[in-house]
XYZ file of C-alpha atoms in Angstrom:
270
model
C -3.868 -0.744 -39.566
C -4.988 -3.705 -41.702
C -2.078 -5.031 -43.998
C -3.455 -8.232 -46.856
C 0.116 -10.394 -47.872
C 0.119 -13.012 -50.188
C 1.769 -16.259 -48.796
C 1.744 -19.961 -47.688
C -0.768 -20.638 -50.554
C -3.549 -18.052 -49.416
C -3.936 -14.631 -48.494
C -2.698 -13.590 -44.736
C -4.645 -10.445 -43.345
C -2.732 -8.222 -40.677
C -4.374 -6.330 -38.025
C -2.698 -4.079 -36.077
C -3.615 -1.727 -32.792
C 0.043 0.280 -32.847
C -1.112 1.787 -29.149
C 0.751 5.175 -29.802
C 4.113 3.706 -31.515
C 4.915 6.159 -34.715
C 4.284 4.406 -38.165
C 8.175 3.496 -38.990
C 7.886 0.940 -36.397
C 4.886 -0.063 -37.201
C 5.909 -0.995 -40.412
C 8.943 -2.195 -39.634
C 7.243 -4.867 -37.627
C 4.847 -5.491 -40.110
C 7.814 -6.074 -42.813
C 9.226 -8.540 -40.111
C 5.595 -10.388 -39.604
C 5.264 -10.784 -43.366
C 9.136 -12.277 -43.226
C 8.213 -14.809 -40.795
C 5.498 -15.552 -42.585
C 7.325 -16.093 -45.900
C 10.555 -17.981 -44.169
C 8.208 -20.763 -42.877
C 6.935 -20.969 -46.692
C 10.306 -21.401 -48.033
C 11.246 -24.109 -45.537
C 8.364 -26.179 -44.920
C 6.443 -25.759 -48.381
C 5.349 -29.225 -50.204
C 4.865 -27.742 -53.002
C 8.745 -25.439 -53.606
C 10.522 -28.736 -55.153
C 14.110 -26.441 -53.208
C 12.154 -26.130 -49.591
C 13.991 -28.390 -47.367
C 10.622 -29.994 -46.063
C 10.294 -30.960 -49.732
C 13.998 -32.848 -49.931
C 13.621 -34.303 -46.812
C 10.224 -35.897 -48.050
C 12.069 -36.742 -51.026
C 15.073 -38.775 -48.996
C 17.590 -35.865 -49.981
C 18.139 -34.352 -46.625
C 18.427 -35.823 -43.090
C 16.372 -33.857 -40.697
C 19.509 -33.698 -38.318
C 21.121 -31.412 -41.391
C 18.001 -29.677 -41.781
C 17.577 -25.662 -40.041
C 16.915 -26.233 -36.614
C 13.036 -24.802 -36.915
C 12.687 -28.041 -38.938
C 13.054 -30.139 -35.892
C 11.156 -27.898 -33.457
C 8.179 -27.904 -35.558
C 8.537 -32.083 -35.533
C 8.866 -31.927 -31.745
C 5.604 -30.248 -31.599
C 4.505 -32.846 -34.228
C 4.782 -35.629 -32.161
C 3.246 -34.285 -29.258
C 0.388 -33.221 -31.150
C 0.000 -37.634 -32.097
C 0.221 -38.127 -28.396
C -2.414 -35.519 -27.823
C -4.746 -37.119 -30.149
C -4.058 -40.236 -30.069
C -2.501 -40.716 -33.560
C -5.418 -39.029 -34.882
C -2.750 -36.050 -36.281
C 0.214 -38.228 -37.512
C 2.484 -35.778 -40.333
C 4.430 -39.069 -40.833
C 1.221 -41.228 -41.782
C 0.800 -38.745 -44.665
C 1.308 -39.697 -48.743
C 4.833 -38.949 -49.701
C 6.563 -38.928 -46.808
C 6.400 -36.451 -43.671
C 4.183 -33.608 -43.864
C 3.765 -30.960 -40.956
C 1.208 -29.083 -42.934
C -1.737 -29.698 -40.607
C 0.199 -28.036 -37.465
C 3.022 -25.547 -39.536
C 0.660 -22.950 -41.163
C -0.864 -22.227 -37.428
C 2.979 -21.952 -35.819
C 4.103 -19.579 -39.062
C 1.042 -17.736 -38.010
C 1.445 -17.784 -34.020
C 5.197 -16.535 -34.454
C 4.103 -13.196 -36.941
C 1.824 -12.783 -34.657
C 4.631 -12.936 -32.015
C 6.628 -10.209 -34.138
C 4.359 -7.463 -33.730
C 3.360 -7.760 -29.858
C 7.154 -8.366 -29.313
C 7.570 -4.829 -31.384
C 5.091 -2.954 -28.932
C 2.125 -2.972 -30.195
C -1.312 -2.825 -28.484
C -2.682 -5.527 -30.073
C -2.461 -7.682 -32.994
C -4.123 -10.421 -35.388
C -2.791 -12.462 -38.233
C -5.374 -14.676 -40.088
C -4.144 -17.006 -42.859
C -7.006 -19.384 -44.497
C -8.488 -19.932 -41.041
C -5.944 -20.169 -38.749
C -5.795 -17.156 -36.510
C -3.513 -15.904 -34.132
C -4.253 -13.012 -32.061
C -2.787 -11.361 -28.571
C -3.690 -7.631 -26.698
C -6.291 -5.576 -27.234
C -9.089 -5.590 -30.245
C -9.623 -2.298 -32.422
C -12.864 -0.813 -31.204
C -14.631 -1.743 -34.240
C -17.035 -3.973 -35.766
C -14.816 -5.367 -38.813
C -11.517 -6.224 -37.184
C -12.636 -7.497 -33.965
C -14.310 -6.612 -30.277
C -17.117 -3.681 -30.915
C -17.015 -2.680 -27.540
C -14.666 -2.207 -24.441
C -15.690 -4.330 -21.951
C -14.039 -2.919 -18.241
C -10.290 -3.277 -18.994
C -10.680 -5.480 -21.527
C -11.141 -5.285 -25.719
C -11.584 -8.921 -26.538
C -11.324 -10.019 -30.004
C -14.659 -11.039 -31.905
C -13.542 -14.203 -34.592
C -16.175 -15.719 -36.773
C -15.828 -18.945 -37.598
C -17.257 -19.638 -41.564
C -20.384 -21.600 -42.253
C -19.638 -25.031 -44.283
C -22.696 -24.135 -46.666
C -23.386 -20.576 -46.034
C -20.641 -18.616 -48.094
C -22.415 -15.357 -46.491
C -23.036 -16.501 -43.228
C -20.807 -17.157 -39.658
C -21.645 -20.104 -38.064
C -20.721 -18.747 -34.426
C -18.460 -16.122 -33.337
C -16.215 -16.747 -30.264
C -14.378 -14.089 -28.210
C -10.542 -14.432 -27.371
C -7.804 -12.637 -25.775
C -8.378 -8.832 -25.192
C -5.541 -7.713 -22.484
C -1.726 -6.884 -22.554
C 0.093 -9.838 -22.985
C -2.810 -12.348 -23.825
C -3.185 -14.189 -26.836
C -4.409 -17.091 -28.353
C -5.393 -18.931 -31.626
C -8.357 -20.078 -33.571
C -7.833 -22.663 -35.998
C -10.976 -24.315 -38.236
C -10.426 -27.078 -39.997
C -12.835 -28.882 -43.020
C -12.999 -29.601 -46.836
C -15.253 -26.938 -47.290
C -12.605 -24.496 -48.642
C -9.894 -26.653 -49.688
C -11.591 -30.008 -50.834
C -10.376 -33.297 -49.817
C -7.071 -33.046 -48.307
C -7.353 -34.063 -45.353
C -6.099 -37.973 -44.550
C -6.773 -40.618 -42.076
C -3.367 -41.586 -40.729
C -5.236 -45.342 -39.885
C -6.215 -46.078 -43.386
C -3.749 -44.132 -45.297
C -7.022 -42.766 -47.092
C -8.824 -39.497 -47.418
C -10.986 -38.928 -44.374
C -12.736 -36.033 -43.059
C -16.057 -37.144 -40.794
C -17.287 -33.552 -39.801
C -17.963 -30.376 -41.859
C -16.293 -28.033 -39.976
C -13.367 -28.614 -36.717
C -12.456 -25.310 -35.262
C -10.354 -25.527 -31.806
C -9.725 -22.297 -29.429
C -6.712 -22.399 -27.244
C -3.643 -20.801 -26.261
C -1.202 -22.014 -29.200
C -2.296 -21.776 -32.426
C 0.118 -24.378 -33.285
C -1.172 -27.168 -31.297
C -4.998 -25.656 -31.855
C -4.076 -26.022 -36.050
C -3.258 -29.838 -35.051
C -6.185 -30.697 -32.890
C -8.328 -29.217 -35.406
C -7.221 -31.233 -38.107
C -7.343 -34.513 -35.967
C -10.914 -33.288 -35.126
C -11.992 -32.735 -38.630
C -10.770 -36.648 -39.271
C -11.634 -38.800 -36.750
C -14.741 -36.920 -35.685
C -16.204 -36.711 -32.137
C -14.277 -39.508 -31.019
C -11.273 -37.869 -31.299
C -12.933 -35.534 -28.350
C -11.529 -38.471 -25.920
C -8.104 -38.469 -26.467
C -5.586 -36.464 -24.245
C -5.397 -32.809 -25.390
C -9.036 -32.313 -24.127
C -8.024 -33.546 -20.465
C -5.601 -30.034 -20.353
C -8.241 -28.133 -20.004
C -6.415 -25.127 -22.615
C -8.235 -25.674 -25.247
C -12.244 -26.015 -26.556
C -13.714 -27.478 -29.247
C -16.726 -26.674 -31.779
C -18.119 -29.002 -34.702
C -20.537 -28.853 -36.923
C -21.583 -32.789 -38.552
C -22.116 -33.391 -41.840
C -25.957 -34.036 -40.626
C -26.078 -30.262 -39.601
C -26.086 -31.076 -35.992
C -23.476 -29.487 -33.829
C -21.287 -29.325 -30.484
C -19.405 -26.997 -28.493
C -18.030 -27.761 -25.545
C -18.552 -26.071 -22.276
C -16.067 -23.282 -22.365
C -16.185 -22.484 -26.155
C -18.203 -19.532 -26.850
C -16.661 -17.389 -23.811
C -12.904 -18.479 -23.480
C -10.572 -16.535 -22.671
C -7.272 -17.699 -21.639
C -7.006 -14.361 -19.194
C -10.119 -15.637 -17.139
């Protein structure tokens, strides 16, 4: 079941393996994906002038008064600018603190959380480029593995060319057994234009043409990836890299690219 909702600023596709369960629950988990989805939107939105993200940056609201997600997604903030070295810093942003570069991958991680939590098989949520997934692919082409591969259905993700509109520029494989999951999240100007910023000089910055970071939280990978597409390979040294979770793949702005060792075949179940 494939399911396209409208949210966060871009379209979200849902794909679903149901693995048996009867189509009431299946939408009924789907209807409580798509609310995850849009609660995250009406909290941490910059652009809803009533989101509490949106007063806080504003000086209206202490973040102690603010819902409780507010200051989970903060704690996960700030280890994301230890993990890269300051590289990802929501509180070096114009305006006033802005989660943006990590929240869009969490709201995605949790929906995705909905449905495996509901029983399905398997399950992937992609939203502009950040994509969650967990269990086993649909045996098909279009949504993600093409093959069984022993027990395993891994998921297939393409990750978009910066020039190529109808090209990939690599696909990487992810996930494919009961209760494994992980998250793809690509980060560049390529779709979005410049709005990206270098928490150093408080200026627009983005050194690569395309950041995309594999790992087991989509969260963490959404923040990586954004310190990636800033700061460029030297962003490659910092902590998060020395966990060993999660792999990296850039192209340049020259054309020339890297991947490191474990990118094109990780799996978190291996």
């Amino acid at each position: 079941m494939r399911h396209v909702e409208e949210v966060m600023g871009t379209m979200a596709t849902i794909t679903i393996v149901g693995g048996g369960l009867d189509g009431k629950t299946v939408q009924r988990a789907l209807a409580e994906s798509c609310g995850v989805l849009h609660d995250a939107d009406a909290v941490f939105s910059t652009w809803k002038a009533e989101s509490p993200m949106s007063m806080i940056r504003r000086g209206e609201l202490d973040v102690a008064l603010a819902p409780d997600v507010v200051r989970d997604v903060l704690v996960l903030c700030e280890q994301a600018r230890r993990d890269t070295a300051g590289w990802f810093d929501p509180w070096a942003m114009p305006g006033g603190v802005d989660p943006t570069g990590l929240v869009k991958g969490w709201a995605v991680e949790r929906a995705c959380n909905v449905l495996i939590q509901a029983g399905v098989a398997g399950a992937m949520v992609n939203a502009g480029g950040d994509i969650a997934v967990s269990g086993i692919a649909p045996p098909d082409s279009s949504g993600g593995s093409a093959e069984v591969q022993g027990d395993r259905s891994p998921w297939r993700v393409g990750i978009a060319h910066p020039w190529r509109t109808d090209a990939v520029a690599l696909v990487v494989q992810i996930g494919g057994r009961a209760g494994i999951g992980g998250g793809v999240a690509t980060s560049g100007t390529y779709e979005r234009g410049a709005h990206l910023f270098d928490p150093w000089s408080r200026q627009p910055r983005c050194s690569l043409a395309s950041a995309t970071v594999i790992g087991p939280s989509l969260a963490m990978a959404d923040a990586y990836a954004t310190a990636l597409a800033v700061g460029g390979d030297r962003v490659l040294a910092a902590p998060w890299r020395a966990h060993g979770e999660y792999e990296a793949y850039l192209i340049r702005r020259d054309g020339s690219e890297l991947a490191t060792p474990g990118v094109v075949t990780w799996d978190r179940g291996d």
